[in-house]
Coordinates of C-alpha atoms and ligand atoms in Angstrom, one line a residue:
X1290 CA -86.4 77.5 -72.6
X1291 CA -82.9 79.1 -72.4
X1292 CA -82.7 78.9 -76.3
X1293 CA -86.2 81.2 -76.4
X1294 CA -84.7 83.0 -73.7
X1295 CA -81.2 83.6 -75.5
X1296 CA -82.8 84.1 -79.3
X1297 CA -79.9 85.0 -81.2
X1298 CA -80.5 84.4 -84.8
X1299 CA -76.8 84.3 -85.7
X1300 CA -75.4 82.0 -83.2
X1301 CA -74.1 78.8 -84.6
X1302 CA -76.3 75.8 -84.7
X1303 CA -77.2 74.7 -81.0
X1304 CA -76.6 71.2 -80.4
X1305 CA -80.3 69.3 -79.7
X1306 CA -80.5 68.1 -76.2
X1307 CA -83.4 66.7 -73.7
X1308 CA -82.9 68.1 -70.7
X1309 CA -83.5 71.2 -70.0
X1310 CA -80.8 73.3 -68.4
X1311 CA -78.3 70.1 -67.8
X1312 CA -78.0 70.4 -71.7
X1313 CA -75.2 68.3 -73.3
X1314 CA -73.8 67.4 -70.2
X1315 CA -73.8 64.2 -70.3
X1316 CA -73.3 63.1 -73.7
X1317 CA -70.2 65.9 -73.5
X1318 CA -69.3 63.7 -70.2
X1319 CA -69.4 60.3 -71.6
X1320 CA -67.4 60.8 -74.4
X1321 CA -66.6 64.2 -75.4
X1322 CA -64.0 63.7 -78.5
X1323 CA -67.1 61.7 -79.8
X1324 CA -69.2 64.2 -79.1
X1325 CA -67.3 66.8 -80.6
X1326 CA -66.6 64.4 -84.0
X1327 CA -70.3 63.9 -84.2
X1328 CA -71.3 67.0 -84.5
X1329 CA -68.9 68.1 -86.2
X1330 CA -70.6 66.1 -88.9
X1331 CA -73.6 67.2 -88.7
X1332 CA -73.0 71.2 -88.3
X1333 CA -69.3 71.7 -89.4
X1334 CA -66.8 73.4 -87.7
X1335 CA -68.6 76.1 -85.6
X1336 CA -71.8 75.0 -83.2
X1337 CA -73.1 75.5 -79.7
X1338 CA -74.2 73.3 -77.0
X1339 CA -75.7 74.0 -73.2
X1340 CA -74.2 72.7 -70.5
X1341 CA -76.0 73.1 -66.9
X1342 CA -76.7 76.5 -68.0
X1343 CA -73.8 77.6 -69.9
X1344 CA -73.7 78.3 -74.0
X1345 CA -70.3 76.8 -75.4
X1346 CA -69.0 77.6 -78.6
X1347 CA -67.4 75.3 -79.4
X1348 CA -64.6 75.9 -82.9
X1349 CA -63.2 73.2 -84.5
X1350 CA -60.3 72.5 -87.2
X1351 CA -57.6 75.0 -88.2
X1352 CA -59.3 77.9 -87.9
X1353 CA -61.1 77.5 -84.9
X1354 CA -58.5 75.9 -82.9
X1355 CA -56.5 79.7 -84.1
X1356 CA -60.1 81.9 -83.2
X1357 CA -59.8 80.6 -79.7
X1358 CA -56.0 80.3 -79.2
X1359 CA -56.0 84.0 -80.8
X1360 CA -58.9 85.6 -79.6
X1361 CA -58.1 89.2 -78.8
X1362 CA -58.0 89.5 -75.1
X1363 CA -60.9 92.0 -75.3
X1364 CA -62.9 89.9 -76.9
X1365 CA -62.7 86.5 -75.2
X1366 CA -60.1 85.8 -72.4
X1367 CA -58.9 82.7 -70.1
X1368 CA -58.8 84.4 -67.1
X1369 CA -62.7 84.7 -66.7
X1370 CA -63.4 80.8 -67.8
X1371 CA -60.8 79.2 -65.9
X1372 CA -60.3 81.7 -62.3
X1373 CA -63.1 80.0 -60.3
X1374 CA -61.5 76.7 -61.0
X1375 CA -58.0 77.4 -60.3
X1376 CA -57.7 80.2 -57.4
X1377 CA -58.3 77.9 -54.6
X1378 CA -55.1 75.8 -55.9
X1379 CA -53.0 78.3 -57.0
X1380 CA -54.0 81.0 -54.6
X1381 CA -54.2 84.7 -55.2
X1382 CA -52.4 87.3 -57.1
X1383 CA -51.5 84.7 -59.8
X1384 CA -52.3 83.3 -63.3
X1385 CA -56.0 84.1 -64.2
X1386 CA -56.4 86.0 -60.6
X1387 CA -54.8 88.8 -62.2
X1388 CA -54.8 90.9 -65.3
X1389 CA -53.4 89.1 -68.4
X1390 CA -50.9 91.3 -68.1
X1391 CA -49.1 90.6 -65.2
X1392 CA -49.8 86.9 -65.9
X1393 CA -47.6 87.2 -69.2
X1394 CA -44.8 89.3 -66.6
X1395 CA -45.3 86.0 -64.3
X1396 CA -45.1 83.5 -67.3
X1397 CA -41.8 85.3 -68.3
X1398 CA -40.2 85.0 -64.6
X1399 CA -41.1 81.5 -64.8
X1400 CA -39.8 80.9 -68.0
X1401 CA -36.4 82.6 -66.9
X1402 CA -36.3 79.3 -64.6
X1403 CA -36.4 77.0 -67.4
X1404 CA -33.6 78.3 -69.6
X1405 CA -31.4 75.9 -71.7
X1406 CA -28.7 76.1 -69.1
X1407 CA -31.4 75.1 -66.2
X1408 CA -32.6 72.1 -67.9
X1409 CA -28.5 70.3 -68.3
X1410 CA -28.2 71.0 -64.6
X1411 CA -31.9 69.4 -64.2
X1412 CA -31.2 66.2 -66.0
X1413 CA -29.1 64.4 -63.3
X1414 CA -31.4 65.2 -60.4
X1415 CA -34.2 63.7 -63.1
X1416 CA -31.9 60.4 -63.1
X1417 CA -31.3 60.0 -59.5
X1418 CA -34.4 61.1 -58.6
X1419 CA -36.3 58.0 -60.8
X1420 CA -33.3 55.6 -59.6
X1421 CA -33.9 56.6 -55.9
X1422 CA -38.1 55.7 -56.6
X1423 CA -37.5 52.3 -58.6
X1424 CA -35.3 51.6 -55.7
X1425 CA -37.0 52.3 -53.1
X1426 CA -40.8 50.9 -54.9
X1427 CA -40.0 48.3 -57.7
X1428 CA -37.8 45.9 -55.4
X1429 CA -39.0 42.4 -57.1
X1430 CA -37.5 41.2 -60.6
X1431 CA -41.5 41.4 -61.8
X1432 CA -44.3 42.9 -61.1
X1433 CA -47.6 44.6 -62.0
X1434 CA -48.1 48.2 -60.7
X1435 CA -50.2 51.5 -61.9
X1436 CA -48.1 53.1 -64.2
X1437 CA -49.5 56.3 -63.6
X1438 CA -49.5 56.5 -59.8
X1439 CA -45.5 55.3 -60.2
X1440 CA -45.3 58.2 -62.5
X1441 CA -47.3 60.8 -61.1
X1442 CA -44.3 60.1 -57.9
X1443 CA -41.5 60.4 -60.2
X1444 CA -43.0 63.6 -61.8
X1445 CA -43.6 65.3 -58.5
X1446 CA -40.4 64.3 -57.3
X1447 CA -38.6 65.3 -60.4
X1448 CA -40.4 68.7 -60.7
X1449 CA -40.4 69.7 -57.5
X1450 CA -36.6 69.1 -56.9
X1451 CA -35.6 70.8 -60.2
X1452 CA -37.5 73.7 -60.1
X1453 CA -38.5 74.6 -56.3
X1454 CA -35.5 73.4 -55.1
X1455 CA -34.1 70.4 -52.7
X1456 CA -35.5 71.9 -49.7
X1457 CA -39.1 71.8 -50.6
X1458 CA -38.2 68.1 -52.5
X1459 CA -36.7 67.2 -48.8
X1460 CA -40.4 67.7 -47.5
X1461 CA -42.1 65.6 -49.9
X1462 CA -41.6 62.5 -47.5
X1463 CA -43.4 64.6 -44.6
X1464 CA -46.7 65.4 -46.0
X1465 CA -46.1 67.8 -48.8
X1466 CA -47.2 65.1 -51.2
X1467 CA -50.2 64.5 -50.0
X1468 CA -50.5 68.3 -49.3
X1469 CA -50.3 68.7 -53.5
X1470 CA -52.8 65.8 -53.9
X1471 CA -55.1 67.5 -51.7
X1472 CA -55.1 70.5 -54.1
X1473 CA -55.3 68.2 -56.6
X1474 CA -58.4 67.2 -56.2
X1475 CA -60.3 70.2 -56.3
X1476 CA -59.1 70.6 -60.1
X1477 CA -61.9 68.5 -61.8
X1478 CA -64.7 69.6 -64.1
X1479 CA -67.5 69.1 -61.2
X1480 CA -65.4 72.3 -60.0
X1481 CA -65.6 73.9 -63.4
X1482 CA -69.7 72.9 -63.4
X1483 CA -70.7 74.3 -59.8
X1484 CA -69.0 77.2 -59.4
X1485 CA -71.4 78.7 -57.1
X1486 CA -71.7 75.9 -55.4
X1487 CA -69.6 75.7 -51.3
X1488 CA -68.2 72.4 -52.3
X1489 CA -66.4 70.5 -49.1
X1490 CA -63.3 70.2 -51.7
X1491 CA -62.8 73.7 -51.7
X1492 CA -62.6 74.3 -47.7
X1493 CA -59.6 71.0 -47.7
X1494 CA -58.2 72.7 -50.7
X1495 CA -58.2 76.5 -48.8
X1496 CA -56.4 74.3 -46.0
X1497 CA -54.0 72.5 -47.9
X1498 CA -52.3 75.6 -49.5
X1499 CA -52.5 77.5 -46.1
X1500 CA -50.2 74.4 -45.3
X1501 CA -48.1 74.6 -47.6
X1502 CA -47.2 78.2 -47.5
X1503 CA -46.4 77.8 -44.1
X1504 CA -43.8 75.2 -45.3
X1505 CA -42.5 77.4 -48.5
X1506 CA -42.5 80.4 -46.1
X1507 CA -39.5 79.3 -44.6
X1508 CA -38.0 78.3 -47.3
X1509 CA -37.7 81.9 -49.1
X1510 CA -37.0 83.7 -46.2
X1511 CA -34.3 80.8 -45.7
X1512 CA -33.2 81.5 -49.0
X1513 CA -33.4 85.3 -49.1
X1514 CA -30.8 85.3 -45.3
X1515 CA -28.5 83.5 -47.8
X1516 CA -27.9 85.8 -50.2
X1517 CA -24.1 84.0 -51.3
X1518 CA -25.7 80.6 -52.5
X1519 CA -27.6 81.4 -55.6
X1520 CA -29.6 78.1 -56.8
X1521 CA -30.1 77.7 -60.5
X1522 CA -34.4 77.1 -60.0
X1523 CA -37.2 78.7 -60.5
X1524 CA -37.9 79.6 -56.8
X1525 CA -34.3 81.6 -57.0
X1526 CA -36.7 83.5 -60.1
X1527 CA -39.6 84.2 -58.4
X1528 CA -37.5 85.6 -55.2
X1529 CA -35.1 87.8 -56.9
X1530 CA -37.3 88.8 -60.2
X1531 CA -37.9 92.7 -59.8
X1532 CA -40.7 94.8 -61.5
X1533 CA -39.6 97.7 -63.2
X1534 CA -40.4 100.2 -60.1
X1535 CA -38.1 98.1 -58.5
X1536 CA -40.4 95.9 -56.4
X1537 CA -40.2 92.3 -55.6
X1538 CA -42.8 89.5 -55.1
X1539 CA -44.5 88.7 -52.1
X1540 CA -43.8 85.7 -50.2
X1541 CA -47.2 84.7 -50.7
X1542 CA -47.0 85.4 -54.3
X1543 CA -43.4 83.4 -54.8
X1544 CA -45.2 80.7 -52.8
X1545 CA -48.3 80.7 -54.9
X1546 CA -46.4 80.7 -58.4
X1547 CA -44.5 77.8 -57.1
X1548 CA -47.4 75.9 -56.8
X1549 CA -49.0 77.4 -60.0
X1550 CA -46.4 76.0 -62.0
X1551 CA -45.8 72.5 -60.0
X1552 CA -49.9 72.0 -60.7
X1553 CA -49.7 73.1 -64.5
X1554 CA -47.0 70.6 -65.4
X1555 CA -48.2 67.6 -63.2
X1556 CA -50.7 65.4 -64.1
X1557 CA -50.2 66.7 -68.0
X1558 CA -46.4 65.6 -68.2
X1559 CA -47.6 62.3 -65.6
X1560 CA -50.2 61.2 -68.1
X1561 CA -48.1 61.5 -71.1
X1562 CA -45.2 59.7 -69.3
X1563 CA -47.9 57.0 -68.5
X1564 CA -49.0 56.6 -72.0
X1565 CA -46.1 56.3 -73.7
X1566 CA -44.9 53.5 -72.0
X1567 CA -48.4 52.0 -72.0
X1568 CA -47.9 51.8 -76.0
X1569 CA -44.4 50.6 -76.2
X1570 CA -45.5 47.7 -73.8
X1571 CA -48.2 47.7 -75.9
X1572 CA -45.9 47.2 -78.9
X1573 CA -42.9 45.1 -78.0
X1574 CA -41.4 45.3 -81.5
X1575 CA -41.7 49.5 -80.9
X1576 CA -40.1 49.0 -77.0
X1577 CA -37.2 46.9 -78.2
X1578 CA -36.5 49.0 -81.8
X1579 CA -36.7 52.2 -78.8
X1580 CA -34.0 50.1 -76.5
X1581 CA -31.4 49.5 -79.8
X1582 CA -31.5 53.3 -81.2
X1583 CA -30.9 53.9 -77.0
X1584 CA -28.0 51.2 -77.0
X1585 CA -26.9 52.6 -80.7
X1586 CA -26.4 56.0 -79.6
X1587 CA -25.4 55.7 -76.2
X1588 CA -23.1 52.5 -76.2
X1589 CA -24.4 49.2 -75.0
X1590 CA -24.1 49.7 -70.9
X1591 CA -26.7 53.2 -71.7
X1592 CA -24.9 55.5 -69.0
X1593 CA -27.0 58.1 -68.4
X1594 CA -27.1 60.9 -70.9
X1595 CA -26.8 64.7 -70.9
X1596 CA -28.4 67.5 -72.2
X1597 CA -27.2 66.7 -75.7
X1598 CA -27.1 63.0 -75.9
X1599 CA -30.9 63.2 -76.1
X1600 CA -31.0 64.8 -79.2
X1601 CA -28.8 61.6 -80.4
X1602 CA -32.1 59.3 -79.6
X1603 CA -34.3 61.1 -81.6
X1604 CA -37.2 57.9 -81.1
X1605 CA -37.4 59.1 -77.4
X1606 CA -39.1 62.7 -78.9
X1607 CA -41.0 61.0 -81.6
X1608 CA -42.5 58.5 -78.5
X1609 CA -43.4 61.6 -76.9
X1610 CA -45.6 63.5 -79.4
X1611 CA -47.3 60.9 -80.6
X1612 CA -48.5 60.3 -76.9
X1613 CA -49.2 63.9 -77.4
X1614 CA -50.9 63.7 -80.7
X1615 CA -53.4 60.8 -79.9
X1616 CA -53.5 61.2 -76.0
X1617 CA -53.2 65.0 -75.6
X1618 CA -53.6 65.6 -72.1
X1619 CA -55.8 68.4 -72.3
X1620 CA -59.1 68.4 -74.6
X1621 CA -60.7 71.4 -73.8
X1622 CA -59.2 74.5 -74.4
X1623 CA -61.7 77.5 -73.1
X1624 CA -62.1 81.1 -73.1
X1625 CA -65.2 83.4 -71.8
X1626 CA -66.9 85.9 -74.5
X1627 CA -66.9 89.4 -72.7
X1628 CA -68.2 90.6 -76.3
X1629 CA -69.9 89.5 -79.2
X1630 CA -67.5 87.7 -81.8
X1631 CA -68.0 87.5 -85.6
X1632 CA -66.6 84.2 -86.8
X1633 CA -64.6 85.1 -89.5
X1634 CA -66.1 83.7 -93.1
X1635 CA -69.4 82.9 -91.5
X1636 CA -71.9 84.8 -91.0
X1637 CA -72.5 83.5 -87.5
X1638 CA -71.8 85.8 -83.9
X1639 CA -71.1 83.9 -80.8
X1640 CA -72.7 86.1 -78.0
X1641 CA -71.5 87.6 -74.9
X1642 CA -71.0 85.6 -71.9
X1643 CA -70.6 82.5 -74.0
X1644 CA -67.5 80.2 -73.6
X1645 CA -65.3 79.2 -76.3
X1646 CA -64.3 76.1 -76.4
X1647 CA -61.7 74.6 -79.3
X1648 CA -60.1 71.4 -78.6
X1649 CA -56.9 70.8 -81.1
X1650 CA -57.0 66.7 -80.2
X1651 CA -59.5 67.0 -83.0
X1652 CA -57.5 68.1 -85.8
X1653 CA -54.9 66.2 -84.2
X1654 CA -56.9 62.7 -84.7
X1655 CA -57.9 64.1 -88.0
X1656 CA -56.8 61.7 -90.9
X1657 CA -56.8 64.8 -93.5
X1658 CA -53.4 65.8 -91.5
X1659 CA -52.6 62.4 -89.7
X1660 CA -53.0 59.2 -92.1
X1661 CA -54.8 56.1 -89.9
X1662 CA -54.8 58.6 -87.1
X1663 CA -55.6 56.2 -84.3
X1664 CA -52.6 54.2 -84.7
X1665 CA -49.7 54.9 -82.3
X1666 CA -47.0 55.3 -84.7
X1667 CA -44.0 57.6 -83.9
X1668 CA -42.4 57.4 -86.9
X1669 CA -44.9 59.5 -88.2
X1670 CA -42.5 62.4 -86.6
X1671 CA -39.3 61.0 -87.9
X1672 CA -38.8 64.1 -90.0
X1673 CA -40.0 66.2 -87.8
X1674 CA -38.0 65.8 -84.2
X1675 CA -36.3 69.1 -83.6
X1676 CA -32.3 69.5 -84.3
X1677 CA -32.7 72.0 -81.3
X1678 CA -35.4 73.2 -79.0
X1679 CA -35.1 77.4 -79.3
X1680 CA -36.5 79.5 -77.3
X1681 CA -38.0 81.7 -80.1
X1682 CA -41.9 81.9 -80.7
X1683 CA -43.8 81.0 -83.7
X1684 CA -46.7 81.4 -82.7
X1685 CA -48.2 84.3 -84.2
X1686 CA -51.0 84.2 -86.4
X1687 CA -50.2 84.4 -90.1
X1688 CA -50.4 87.9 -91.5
X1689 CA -53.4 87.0 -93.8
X1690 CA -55.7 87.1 -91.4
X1691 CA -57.2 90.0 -91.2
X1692 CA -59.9 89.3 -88.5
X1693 CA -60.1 91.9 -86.0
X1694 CA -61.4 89.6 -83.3
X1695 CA -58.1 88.0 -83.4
X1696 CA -54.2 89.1 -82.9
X1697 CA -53.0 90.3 -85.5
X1698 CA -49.5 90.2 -86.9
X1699 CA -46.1 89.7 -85.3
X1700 CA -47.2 89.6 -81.4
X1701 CA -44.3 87.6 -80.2
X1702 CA -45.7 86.5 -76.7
X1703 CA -42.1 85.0 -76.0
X1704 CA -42.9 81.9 -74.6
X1705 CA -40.8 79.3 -77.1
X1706 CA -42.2 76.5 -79.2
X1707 CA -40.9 73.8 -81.4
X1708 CA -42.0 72.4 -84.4
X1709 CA -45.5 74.3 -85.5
X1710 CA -45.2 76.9 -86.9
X1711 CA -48.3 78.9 -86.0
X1712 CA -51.7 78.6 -84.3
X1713 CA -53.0 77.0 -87.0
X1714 CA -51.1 74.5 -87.4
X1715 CA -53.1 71.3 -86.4
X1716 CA -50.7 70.0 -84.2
X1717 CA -51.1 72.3 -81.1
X1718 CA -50.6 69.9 -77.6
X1719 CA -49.2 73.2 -75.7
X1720 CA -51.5 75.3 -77.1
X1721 CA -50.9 78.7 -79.1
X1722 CA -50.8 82.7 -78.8
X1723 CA -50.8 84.5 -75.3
X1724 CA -51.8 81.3 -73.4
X1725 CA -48.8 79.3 -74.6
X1726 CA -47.4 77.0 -72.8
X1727 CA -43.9 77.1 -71.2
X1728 CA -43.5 74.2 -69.8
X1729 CA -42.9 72.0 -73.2
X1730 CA -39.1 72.0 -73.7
X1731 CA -39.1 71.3 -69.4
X1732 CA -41.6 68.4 -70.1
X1733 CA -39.7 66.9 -73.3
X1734 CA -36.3 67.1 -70.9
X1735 CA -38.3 65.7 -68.1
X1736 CA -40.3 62.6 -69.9
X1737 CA -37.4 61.7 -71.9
X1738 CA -35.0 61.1 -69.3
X1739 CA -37.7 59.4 -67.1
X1740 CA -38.4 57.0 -70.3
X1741 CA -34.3 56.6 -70.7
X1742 CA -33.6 55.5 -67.0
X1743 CA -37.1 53.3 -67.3
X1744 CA -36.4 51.6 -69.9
X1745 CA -32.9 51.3 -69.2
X1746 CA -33.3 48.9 -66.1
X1747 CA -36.8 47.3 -67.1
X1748 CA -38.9 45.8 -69.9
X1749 CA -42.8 46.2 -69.8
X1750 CA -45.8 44.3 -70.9
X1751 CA -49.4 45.0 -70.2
X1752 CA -51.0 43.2 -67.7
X1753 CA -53.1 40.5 -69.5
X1754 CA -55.5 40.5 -67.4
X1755 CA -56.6 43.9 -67.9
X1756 CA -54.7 44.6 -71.7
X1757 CA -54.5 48.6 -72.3
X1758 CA -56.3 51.1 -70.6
X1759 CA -59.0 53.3 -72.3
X1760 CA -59.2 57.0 -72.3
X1761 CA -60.7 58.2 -68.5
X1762 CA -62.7 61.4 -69.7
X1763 CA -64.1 61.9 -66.2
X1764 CA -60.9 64.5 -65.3
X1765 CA -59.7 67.6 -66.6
X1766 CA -56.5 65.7 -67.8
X1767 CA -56.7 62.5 -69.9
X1768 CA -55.7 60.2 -67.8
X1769 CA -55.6 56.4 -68.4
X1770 CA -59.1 54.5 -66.5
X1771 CA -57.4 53.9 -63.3
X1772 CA -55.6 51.3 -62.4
X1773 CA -53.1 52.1 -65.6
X1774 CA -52.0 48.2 -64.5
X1775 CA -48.2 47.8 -66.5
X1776 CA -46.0 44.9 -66.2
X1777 CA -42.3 45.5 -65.2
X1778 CA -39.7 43.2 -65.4
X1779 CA -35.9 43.9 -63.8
X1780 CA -33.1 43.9 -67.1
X1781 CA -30.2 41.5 -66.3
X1782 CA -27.3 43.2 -67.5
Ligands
LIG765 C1 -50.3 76.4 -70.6 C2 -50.3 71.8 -72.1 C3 -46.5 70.9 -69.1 C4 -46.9 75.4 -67.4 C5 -50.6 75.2 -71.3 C6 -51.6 75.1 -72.4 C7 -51.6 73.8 -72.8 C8 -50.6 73.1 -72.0 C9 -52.5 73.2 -73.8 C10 -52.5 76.2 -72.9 C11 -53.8 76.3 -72.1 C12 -54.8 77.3 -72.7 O1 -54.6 77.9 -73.7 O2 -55.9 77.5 -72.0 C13 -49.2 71.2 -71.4 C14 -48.8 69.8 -71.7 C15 -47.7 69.5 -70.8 C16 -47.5 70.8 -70.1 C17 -49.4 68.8 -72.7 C18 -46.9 68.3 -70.7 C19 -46.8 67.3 -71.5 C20 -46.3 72.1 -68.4 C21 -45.2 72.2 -67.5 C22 -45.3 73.5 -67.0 C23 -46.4 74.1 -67.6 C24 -44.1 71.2 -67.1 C25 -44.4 74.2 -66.0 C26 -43.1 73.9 -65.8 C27 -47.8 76.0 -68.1 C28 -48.2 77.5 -67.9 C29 -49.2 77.7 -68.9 C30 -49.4 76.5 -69.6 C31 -47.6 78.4 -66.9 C32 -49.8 79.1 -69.2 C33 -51.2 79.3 -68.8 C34 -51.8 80.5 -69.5 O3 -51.1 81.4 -70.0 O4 -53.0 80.6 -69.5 N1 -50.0 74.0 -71.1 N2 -48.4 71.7 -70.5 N3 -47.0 73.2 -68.5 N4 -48.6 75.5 -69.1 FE1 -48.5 73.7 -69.9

């Protein structure tokens, strides 16, 4: 009925489905990279599925992953797909519940927080902050545990202290964890699905970040009394950062950012953490070749590094993008269609009110630009690991395409980038163009030293009985099937 309803004679192919209104769903649900592969085959790069309701576009390879990543903001933007899903956890005023303007102000007072100088002081409170968990939680010489709840800890821990600051990481012990979980759980795709519909989530969620500003509230106007003691974070950003007419933020706003940007880099940087240690216990050869290049580097007692010494154990940055590669944390990328969009080189129009959806895993499992893609293998990156993370942006769209549904040109959003050299690179785990990421060179800091001080005082295995976790679709983030059961076992030095 909806395609009679919808007839649009240049829309790419629709994706046959059974069910009326519910569409795709829940082939898309079961397995969607298969889903995505499979028709891929049998329509190509560009086709369209329904999905309780909604038309998604979905654009695969190269140029599709660059169509979506580079749509012109009057054409398709991120703020109208994504808004209903992430205003009751970040609150209002921020990110997609403002122009795309002001978010790319915000993303650039947030970045300010993550500057090269930031992340060296960052790196010890990383170390003691893992030590003072494995302390505290991993007391027996073995033991089997959920990787990924022990990470997901160290991540909030981590992130919360380094960027928000010691007071709010005080507070974790007192409910502000589970305060973040709360919010947490209101960031799934039955959210994304029933937007219309008063989920009890929602009213917990609206509570939980009432809660929480309350508790960040006294923070900044703590902070702002204390004008003399300036803290290198990103809440010191957020309070002092001045508009060009000379206003400041709101407390709310501060407040809301704060939690904005702890949300965005959570359960992304936990589930890669998770992953990668899942396949070096996976692999003990690749976990004890990762130990040596630590011990060759570092000297055999590994004291903890700095800043620098990380670049020295270049295995640590391969580990990570490969997790990223074959276990990118997000799958979906979407925008909304607010007008009709000529694919370029087809003759196919994607219509109005549409969603685009590209998701890069695909090219990135692709074995025309990954040989045996579903093998963990990080020395596929050995020539690749960055001599040094800059904070410049190549991320613009290469000059020959002319499309005028796409940027053109050099639009330098500003919001750094290593290694790919453009959105259509097929290799795009932080994503491309305005939406950028800028979080990475934080989450490479962040994961690496977690993995160092890990690995440092334990070994892993996989728990027999339950070998390696598959893929959990079922969240918006890729998350290992729960329990992510790993086996740890104390180093005798
Ligand atoms: C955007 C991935 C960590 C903050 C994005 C996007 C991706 C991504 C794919 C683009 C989304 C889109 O185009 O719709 C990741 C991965 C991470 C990670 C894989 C870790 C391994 C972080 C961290 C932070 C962060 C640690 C903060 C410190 C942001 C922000 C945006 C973003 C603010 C911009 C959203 C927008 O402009 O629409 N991230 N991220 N991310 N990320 Fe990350």
């Amino acid at each position: 009925l909806e395609q009679m309803i919808f007839v649009n004679p240049n829309e790419p192919p629709v994706v046959h489905y059974w069910i009326p209104f519910i569409g795709s769903l829940i082939e898309l649900g079961i397995h969607p990279l298969e889903f995505m592969r499979k028709n891929r085959e049998k329509y190509g790069d560009y086709y369209t599925f329904l999905m309780f309701g909604r038309r998604m576009s979905v654009c695969l390879g190269v140029e599709g992953n660059s169509l979506v990543f580079n749509a012109k903001q009057s054409y398709a933007n991120a703020e109208d797909a994504y808004v209903h899903l992430t205003k009751p956890v970040f609150g209002e005023g921020v990110i997609y519940d403002v122009p795309n303007s002001i978010l790319m102000e915000q993303k650039k007072m947030a970045k300010s927080g993550l500057s090269t100088e930031n992340l060296k002081l960052y790196i010890p409170i990383i170390i003691d902050e893992v030590n003072l968990y494995l302390d505290e939680n991993w007391t027996k010489d073995s033991d089997v545990v959920d990787i990924f709840k022990a990470v997901s800890e160290m991540i909030i821990m981590t992130a919360s202290h380094c960027l928000i600051g010691p007071e709010i990481r005080a507070q974790l012990h007192t409910g502000v964890a589970d305060l973040y979980h709360t919010l947490d759980a209101s960031f799934t795709p039955i959210h994304f699905l029933f937007e219309w519909l008063p989920l009890p989530s929602y009213y917990s969620c609206e509570a939980a970040h009432k809660e929480l500003f309350k508790i960040f509230s006294k923070i900044i106007e703590t902070r702002k009394k204390d004008v003399d003691n300036k803290h290198e974070d990103m809440l010191d950003q957020f309070i002092n950062y001045k508009f060009k007419n000379g206003d400041k933020l709101s407390d709310q706003k501060v407040a809301n950012m704060s939690i904005a940007i702890l949300m965005a880099g959570q359960h992304t940087s936990s589930a890669t953490s998770a992953w990668t240690l899942l396949n070096l216990a996976n692999n003990h050869k690749l976990l004890e070749e990762t130990y040596k290049d630590m011990q060759d580097a570092m000297g055999k007692d590994l004291p903890y590094p700095q800043f620098d010494d990380l670049k020295k154990i270049p295995i640590l940055e391969c580990l990570v993008k490969e997790t990223l590669r074959l276990r990118n944390p997000i799958i979906q990328i979407l925008r909304k269609v607010t007008q009709p969009i000529a694919i370029p080189g087809t003759n196919y129009v994607i219509q109005k009110g549409s969603y685009l959806l590209s998701s890069p895993t695909v090219t990135q499992t692709d074995s025309k630009y990954f040989p045996d893609p579903e093998k963990y293998d990080p020395h596929r990156w050995d020539d690749f690991v960055s001599v040094e993370t800059t904070n410049t942006d190549n991320d613009t769209p290469s000059k020959d395409n002319k499309a005028s549904v796409v940027d053109e040109g050099d639009v330098d959003y500003g919001f750094g980038n290593i290694n790919s050299k453009s959105a259509k690179s097929p290799y795009l785990p932080f994503g491309a163009g305005r939406h950028r990421c800028i979080g990475e060179q934080f989450a490479f800091v962040q994961i690496r030293t977690i993995l160092y001080t890990m690995l440092k005082r334990f070994d892993f295995e996989l728990d027999p009985k339950r070998g390696m976790p598959q893929p959990d679709y079922t969240s918006m983030v890729i998350l290992p099937t729960a329990p992510a059961s790993i086996k740890y076992i104390r180093r005798k030095n």
